[in-house]
PDB file of C-alpha atoms in Angstrom:
ATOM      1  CA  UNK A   1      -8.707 -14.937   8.821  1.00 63.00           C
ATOM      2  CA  UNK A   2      -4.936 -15.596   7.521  1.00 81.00           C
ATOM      3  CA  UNK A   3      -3.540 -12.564   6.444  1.00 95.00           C
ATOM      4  CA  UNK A   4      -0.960 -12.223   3.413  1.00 97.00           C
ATOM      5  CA  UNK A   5       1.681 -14.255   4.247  1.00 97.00           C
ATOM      6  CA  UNK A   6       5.505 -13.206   2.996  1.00 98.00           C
ATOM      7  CA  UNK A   7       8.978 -15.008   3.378  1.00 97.00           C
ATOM      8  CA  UNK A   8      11.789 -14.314   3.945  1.00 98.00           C
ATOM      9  CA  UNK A   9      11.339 -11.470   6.169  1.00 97.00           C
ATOM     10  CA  UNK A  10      14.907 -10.378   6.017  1.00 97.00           C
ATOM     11  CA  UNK A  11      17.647 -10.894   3.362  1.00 98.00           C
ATOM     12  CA  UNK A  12      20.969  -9.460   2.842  1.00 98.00           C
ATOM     13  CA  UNK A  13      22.859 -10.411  -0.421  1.00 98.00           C
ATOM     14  CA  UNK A  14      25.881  -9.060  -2.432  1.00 98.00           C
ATOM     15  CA  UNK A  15      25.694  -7.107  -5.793  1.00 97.00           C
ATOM     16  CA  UNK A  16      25.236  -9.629  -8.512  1.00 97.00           C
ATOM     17  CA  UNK A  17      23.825 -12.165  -6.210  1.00 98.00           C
ATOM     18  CA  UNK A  18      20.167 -13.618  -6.714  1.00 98.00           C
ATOM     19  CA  UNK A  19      17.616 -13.624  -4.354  1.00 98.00           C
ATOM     20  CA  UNK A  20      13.819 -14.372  -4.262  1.00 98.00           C
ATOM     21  CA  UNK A  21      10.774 -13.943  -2.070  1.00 98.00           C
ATOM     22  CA  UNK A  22       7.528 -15.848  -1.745  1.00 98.00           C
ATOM     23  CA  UNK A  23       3.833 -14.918  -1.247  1.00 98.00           C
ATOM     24  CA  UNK A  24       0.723 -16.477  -0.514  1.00 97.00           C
ATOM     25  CA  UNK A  25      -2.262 -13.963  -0.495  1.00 96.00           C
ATOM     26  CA  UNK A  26      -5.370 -14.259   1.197  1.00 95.00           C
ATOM     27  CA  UNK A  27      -7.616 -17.444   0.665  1.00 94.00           C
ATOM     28  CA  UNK A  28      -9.540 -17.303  -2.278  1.00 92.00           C
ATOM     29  CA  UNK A  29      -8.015 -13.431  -3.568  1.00 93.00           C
ATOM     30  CA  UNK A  30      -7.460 -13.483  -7.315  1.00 92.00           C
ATOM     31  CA  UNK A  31      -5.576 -10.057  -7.378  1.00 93.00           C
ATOM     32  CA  UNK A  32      -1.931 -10.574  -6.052  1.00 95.00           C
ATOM     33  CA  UNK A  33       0.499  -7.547  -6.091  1.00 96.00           C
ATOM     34  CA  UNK A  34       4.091  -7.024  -6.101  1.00 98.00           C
ATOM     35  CA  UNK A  35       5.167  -3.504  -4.425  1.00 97.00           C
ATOM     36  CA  UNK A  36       8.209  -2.082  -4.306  1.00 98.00           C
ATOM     37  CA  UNK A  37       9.238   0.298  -1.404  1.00 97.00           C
ATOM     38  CA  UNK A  38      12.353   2.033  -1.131  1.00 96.00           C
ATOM     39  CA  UNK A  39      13.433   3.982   2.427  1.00 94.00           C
ATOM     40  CA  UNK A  40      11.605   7.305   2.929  1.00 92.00           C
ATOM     41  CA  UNK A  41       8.696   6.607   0.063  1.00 94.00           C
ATOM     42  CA  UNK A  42       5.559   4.977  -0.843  1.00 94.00           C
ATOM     43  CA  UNK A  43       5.503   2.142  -2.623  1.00 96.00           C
ATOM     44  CA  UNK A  44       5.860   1.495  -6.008  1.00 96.00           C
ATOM     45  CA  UNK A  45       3.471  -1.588  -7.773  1.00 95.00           C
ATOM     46  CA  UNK A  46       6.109  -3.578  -9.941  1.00 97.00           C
ATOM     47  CA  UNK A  47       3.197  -6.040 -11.348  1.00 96.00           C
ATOM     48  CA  UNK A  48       0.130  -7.169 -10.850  1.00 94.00           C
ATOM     49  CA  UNK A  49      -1.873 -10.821 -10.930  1.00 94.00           C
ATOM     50  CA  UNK A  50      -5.357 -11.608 -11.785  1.00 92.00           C
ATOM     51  CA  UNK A  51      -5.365 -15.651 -11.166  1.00 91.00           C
ATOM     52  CA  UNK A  52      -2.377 -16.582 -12.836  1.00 88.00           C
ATOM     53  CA  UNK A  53      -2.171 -13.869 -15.938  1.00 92.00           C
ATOM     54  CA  UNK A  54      -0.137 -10.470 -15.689  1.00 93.00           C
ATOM     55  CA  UNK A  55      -2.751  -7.331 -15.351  1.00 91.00           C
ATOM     56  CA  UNK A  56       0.753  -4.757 -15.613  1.00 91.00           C
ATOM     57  CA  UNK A  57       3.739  -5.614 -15.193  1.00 95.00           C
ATOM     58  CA  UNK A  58       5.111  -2.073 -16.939  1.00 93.00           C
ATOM     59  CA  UNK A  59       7.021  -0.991 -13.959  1.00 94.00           C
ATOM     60  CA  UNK A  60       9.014  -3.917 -13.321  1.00 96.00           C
ATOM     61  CA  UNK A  61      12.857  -3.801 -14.475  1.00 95.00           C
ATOM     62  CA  UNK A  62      12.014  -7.041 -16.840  1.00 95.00           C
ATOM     63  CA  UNK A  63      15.772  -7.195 -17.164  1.00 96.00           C
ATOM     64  CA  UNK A  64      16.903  -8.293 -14.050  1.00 97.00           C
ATOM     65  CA  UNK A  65      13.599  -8.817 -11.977  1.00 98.00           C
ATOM     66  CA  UNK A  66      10.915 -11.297 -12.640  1.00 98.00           C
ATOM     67  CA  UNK A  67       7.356 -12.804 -10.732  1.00 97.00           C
ATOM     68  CA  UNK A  68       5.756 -15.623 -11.565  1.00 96.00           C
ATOM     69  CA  UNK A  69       2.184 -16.947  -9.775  1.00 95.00           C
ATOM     70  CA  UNK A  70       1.647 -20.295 -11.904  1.00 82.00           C
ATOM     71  CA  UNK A  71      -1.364 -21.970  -9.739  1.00 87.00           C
ATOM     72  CA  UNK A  72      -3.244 -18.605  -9.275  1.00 86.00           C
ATOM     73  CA  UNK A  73      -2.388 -18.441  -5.822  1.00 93.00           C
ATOM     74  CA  UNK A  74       1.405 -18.326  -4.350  1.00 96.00           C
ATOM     75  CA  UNK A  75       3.736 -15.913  -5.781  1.00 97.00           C
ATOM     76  CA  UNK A  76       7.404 -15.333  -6.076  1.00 98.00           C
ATOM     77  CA  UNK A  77       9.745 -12.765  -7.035  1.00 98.00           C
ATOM     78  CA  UNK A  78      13.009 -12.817  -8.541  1.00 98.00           C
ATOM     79  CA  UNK A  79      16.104 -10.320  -9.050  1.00 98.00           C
ATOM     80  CA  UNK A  80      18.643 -11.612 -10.896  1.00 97.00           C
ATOM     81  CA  UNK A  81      21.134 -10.374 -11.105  1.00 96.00           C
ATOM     82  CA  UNK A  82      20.559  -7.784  -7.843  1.00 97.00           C
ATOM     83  CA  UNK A  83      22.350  -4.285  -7.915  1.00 97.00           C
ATOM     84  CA  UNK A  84      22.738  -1.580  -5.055  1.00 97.00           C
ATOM     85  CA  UNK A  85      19.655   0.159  -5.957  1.00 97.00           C
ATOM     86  CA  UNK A  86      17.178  -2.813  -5.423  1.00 98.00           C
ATOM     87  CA  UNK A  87      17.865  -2.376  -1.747  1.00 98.00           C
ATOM     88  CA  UNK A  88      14.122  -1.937  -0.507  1.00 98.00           C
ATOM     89  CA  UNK A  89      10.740  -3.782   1.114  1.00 98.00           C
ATOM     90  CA  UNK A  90       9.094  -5.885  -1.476  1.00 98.00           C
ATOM     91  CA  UNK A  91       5.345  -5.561  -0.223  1.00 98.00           C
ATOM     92  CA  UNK A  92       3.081  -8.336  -1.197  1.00 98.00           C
ATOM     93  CA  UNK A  93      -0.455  -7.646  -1.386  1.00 97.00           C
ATOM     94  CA  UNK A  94      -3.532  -9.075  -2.297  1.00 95.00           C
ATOM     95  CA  UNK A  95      -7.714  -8.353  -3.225  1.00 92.00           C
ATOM     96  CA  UNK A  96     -10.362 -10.184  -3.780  1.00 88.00           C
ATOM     97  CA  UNK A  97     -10.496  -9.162  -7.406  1.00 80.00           C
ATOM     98  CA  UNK A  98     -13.989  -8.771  -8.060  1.00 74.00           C
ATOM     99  CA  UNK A  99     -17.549  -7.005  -7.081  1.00 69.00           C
ATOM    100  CA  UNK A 100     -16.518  -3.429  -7.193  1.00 71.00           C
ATOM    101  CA  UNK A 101     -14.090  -1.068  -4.900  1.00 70.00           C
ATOM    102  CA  UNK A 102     -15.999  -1.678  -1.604  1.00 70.00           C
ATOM    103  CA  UNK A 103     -15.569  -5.209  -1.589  1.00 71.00           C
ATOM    104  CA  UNK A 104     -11.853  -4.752  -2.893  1.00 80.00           C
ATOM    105  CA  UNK A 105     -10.041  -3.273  -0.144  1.00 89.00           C
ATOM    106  CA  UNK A 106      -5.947  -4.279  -1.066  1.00 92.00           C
ATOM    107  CA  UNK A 107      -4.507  -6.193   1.962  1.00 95.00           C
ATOM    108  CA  UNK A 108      -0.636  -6.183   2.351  1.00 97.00           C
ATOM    109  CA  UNK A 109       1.973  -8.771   4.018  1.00 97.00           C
ATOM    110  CA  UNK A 110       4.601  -7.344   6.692  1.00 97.00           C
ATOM    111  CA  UNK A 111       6.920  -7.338   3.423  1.00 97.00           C
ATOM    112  CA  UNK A 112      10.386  -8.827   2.755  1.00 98.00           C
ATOM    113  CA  UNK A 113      13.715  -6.357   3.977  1.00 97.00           C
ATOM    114  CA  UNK A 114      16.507  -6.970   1.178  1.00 98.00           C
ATOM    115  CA  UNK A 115      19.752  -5.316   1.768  1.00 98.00           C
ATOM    116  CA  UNK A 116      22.103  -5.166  -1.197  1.00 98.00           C
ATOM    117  CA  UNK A 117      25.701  -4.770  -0.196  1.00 97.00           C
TER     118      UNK A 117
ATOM    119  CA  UNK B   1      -4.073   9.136 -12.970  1.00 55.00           C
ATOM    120  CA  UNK B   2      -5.551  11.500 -10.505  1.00 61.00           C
ATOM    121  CA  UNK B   3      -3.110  13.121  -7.616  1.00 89.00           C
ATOM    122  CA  UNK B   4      -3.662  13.587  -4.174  1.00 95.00           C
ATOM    123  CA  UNK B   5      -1.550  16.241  -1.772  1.00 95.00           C
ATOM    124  CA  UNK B   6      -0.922  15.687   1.424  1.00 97.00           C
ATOM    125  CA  UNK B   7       1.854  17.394   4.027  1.00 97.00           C
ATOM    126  CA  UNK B   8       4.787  15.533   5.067  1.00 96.00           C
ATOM    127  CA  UNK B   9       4.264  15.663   8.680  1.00 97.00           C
ATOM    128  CA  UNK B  10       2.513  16.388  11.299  1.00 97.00           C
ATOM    129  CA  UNK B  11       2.547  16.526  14.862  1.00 97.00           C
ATOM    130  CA  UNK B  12      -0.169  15.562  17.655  1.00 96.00           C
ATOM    131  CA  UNK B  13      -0.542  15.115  21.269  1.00 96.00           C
ATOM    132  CA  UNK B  14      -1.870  12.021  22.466  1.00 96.00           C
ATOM    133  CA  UNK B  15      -5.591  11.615  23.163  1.00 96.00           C
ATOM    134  CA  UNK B  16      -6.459  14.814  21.206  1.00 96.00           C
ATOM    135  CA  UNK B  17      -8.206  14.486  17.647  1.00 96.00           C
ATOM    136  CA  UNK B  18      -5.953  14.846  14.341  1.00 97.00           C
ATOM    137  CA  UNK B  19      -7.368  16.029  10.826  1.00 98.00           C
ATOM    138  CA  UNK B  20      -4.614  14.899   8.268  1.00 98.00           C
ATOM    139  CA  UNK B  21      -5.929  16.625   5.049  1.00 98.00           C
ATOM    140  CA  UNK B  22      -6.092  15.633   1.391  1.00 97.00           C
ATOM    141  CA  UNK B  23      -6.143  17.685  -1.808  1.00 97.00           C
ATOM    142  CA  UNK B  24      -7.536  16.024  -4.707  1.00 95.00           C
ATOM    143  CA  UNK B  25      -8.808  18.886  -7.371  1.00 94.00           C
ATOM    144  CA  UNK B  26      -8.603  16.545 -10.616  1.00 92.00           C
ATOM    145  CA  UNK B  27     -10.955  14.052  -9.245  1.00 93.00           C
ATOM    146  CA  UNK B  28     -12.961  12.126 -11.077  1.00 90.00           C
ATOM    147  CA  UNK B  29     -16.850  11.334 -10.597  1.00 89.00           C
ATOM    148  CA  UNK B  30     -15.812   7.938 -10.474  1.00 87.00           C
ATOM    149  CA  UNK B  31     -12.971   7.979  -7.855  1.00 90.00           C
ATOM    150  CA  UNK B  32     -12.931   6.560  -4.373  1.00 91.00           C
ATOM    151  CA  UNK B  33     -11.050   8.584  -1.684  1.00 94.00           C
ATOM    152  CA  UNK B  34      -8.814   5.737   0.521  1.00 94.00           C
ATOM    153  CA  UNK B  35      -7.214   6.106   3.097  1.00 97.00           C
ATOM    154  CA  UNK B  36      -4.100   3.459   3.544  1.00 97.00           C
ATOM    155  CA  UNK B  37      -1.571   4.016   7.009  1.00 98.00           C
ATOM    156  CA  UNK B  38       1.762   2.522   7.189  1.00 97.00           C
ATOM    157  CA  UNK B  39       2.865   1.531  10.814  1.00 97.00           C
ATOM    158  CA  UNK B  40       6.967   1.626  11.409  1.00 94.00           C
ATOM    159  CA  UNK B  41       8.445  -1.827   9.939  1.00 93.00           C
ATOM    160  CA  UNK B  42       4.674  -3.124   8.685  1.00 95.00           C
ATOM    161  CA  UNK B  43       2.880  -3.599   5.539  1.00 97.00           C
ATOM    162  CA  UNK B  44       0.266  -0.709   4.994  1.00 97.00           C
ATOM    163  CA  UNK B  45      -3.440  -1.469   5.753  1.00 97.00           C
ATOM    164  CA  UNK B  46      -7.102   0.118   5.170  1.00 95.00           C
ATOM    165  CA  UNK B  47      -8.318   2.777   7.042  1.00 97.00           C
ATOM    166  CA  UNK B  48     -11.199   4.228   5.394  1.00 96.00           C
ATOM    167  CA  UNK B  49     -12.886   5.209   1.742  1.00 94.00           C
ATOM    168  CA  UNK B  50     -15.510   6.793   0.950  1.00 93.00           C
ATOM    169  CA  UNK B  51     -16.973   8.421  -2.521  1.00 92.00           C
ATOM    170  CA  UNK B  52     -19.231  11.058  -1.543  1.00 92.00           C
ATOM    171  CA  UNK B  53     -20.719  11.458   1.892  1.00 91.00           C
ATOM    172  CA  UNK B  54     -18.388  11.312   4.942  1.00 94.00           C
ATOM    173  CA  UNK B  55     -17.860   8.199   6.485  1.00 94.00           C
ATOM    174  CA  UNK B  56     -16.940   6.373   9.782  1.00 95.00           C
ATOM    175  CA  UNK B  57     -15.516   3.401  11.255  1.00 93.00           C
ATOM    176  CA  UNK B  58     -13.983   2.214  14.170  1.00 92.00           C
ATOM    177  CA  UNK B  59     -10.867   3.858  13.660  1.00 91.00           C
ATOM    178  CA  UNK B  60     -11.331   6.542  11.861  1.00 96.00           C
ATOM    179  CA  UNK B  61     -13.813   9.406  10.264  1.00 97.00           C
ATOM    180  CA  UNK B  62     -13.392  10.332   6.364  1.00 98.00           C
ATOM    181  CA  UNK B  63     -15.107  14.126   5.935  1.00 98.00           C
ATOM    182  CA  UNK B  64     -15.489  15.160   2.016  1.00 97.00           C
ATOM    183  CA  UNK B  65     -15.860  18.302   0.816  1.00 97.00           C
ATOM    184  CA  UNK B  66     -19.285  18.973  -1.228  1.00 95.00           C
ATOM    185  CA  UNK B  67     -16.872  19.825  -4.160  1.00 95.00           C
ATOM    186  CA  UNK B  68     -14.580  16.458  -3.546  1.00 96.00           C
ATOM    187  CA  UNK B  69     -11.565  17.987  -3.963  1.00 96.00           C
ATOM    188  CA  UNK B  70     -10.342  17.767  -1.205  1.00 97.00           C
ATOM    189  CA  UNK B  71     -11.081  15.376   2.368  1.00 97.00           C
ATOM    190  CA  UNK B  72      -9.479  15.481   5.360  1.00 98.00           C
ATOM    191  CA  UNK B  73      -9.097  11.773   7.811  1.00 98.00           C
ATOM    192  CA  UNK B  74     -10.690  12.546  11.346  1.00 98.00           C
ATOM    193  CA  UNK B  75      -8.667  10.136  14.467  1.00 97.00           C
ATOM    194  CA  UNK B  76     -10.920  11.346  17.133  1.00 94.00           C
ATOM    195  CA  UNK B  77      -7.996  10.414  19.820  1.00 95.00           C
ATOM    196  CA  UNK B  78      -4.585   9.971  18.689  1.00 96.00           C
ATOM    197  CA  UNK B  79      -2.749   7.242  21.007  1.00 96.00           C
ATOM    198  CA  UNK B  80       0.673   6.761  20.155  1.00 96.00           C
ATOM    199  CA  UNK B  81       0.135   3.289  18.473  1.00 96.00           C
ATOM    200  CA  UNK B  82      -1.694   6.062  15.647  1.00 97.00           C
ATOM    201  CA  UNK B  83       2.040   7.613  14.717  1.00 97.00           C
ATOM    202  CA  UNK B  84       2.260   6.383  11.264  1.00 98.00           C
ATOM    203  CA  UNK B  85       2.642   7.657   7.653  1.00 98.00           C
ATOM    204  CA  UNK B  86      -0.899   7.873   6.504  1.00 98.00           C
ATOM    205  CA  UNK B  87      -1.498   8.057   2.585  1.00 97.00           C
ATOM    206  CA  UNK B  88      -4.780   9.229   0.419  1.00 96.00           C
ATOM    207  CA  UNK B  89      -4.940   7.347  -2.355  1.00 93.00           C
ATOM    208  CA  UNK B  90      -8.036   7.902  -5.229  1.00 91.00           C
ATOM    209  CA  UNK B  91      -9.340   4.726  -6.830  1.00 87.00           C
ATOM    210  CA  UNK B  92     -11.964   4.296  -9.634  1.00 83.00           C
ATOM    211  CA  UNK B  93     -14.981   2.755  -9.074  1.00 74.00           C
ATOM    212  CA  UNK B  94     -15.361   0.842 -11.969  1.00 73.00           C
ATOM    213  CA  UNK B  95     -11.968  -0.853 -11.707  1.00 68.00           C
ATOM    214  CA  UNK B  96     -12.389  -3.767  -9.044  1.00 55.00           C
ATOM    215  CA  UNK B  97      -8.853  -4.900  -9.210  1.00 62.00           C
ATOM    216  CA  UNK B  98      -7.167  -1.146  -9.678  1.00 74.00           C
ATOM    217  CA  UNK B  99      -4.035  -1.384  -8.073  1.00 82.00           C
ATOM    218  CA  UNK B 100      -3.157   1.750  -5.422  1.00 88.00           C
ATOM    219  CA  UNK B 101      -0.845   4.505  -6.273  1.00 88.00           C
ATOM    220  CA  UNK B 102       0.591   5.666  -3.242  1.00 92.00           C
ATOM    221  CA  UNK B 103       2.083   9.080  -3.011  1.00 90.00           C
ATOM    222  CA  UNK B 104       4.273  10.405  -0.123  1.00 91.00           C
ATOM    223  CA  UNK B 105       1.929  10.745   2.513  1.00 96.00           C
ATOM    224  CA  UNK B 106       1.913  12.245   5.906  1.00 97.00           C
ATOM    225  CA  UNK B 107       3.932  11.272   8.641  1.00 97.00           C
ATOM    226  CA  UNK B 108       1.860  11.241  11.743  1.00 98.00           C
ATOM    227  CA  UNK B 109       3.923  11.795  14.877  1.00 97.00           C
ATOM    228  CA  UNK B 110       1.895  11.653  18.418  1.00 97.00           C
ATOM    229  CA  UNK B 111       4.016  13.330  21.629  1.00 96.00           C
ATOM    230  CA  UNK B 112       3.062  11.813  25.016  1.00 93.00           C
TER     231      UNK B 112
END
């Protein structure tokens, strides 16, 4: 079975430069995940999909970040415009999405390494 | 949400067993315990859950206290492919799609 699949794997960009990163989850998972994970701690969801519709998207920095997943299945993320701070692992992640926590163990991709200088 | 406690680190030598511990005293009834580990450079993945009784699995055991606040994971023989940051993570059982709150977790370091 393919797992969570994430690109690019690397990125460096400069302050104020854009940037984006793609994911396609599992076959046939309706739950997609954005995380977050800064050097030296866990990671941080930014928003979450059910099919195509946002379950929480309350920690992501709606100013300069945004995710979109329009055909219930591939993903992206967006910064726009990046700063210092966004410097982290952007973890994609996905679940089936239904029939209770045993059948819903969260799968993650390698994640995506942005450096922002 | 409900917390879990874990140390930062700890230390093992290879082939002997580990017991990485979890405190969870707010708990709910309807809280699974998970068990996520983070391998240098890699995405984290499942280890283990469980809700009430311990559990096992190819890689790992779960042990929970008759209380469930707190459970400890069981490696029965660290290799040094095991050193990773291991996180306990609660999640409730009537939320399929609950998204995981990870903490700081332990990092798991195995000497030859």
């Amino acid at each position: 079975e393919a797992g969570v699949a994430q690109s690019p794997r690397y990125k460096i960009i400069e302050k104020r430069q854009s940037v984006a990163f793609w994911c396609n989850p599992i076959s046939g998972h309706a739950t997609l995940y954005w995380y977050q994970q800064i050097l030296g701690q866990g990671p941080k969801l930014l928003i979450q999909f059910q099919n195509n519709g946002v379950v929480d998207d309350s920690q992501l920095p709606k100013d300069r970040f945004s995710a979109e997943r329009l055909k219930g299945v591939d993903s992206t993320l967006k910064i726009q415009p990046a700063k210092l701070e966004d410097s982290a692992v952007y973890l994609c992640a996905s679940s089936l999405g239904r029939g209770g926590v045993s059948r819903n163990t969260i799968y993650f991709g390698e994640g995506s390494w942005l450096t922002v200088v | 949400d409900a917390k879990t406690t874990q140390p930062n680190s700890m230390e093992s030598n290879e082939e002997e067993p580990v017991h990485l511990p979890c405190n969870h005293s707010t708990i709910s009834g309807t809280d699974y315990i998970h068990w996520y580990r983070q391998l240098p450079s890699q995405g984290p993945e499942y280890v283990i859950h469980g809700l009430t009784s311990n559990v096992n699995n190819r890689m790992a055991s779960l042990a929970i206290a008759e209380d469930r606040k707190s459970s400890t994971l069981i490696l029965h023989r660290a290799t040094l492919r095991d050193a990773a940051v291991y996180y306990c993570i609660l999640r409730d059982v009537n939320n399929a799609g609950n998204m995981l709150t990870f903490g700081g977790g332990t990092r798991l370091m195995v000497k030859p």
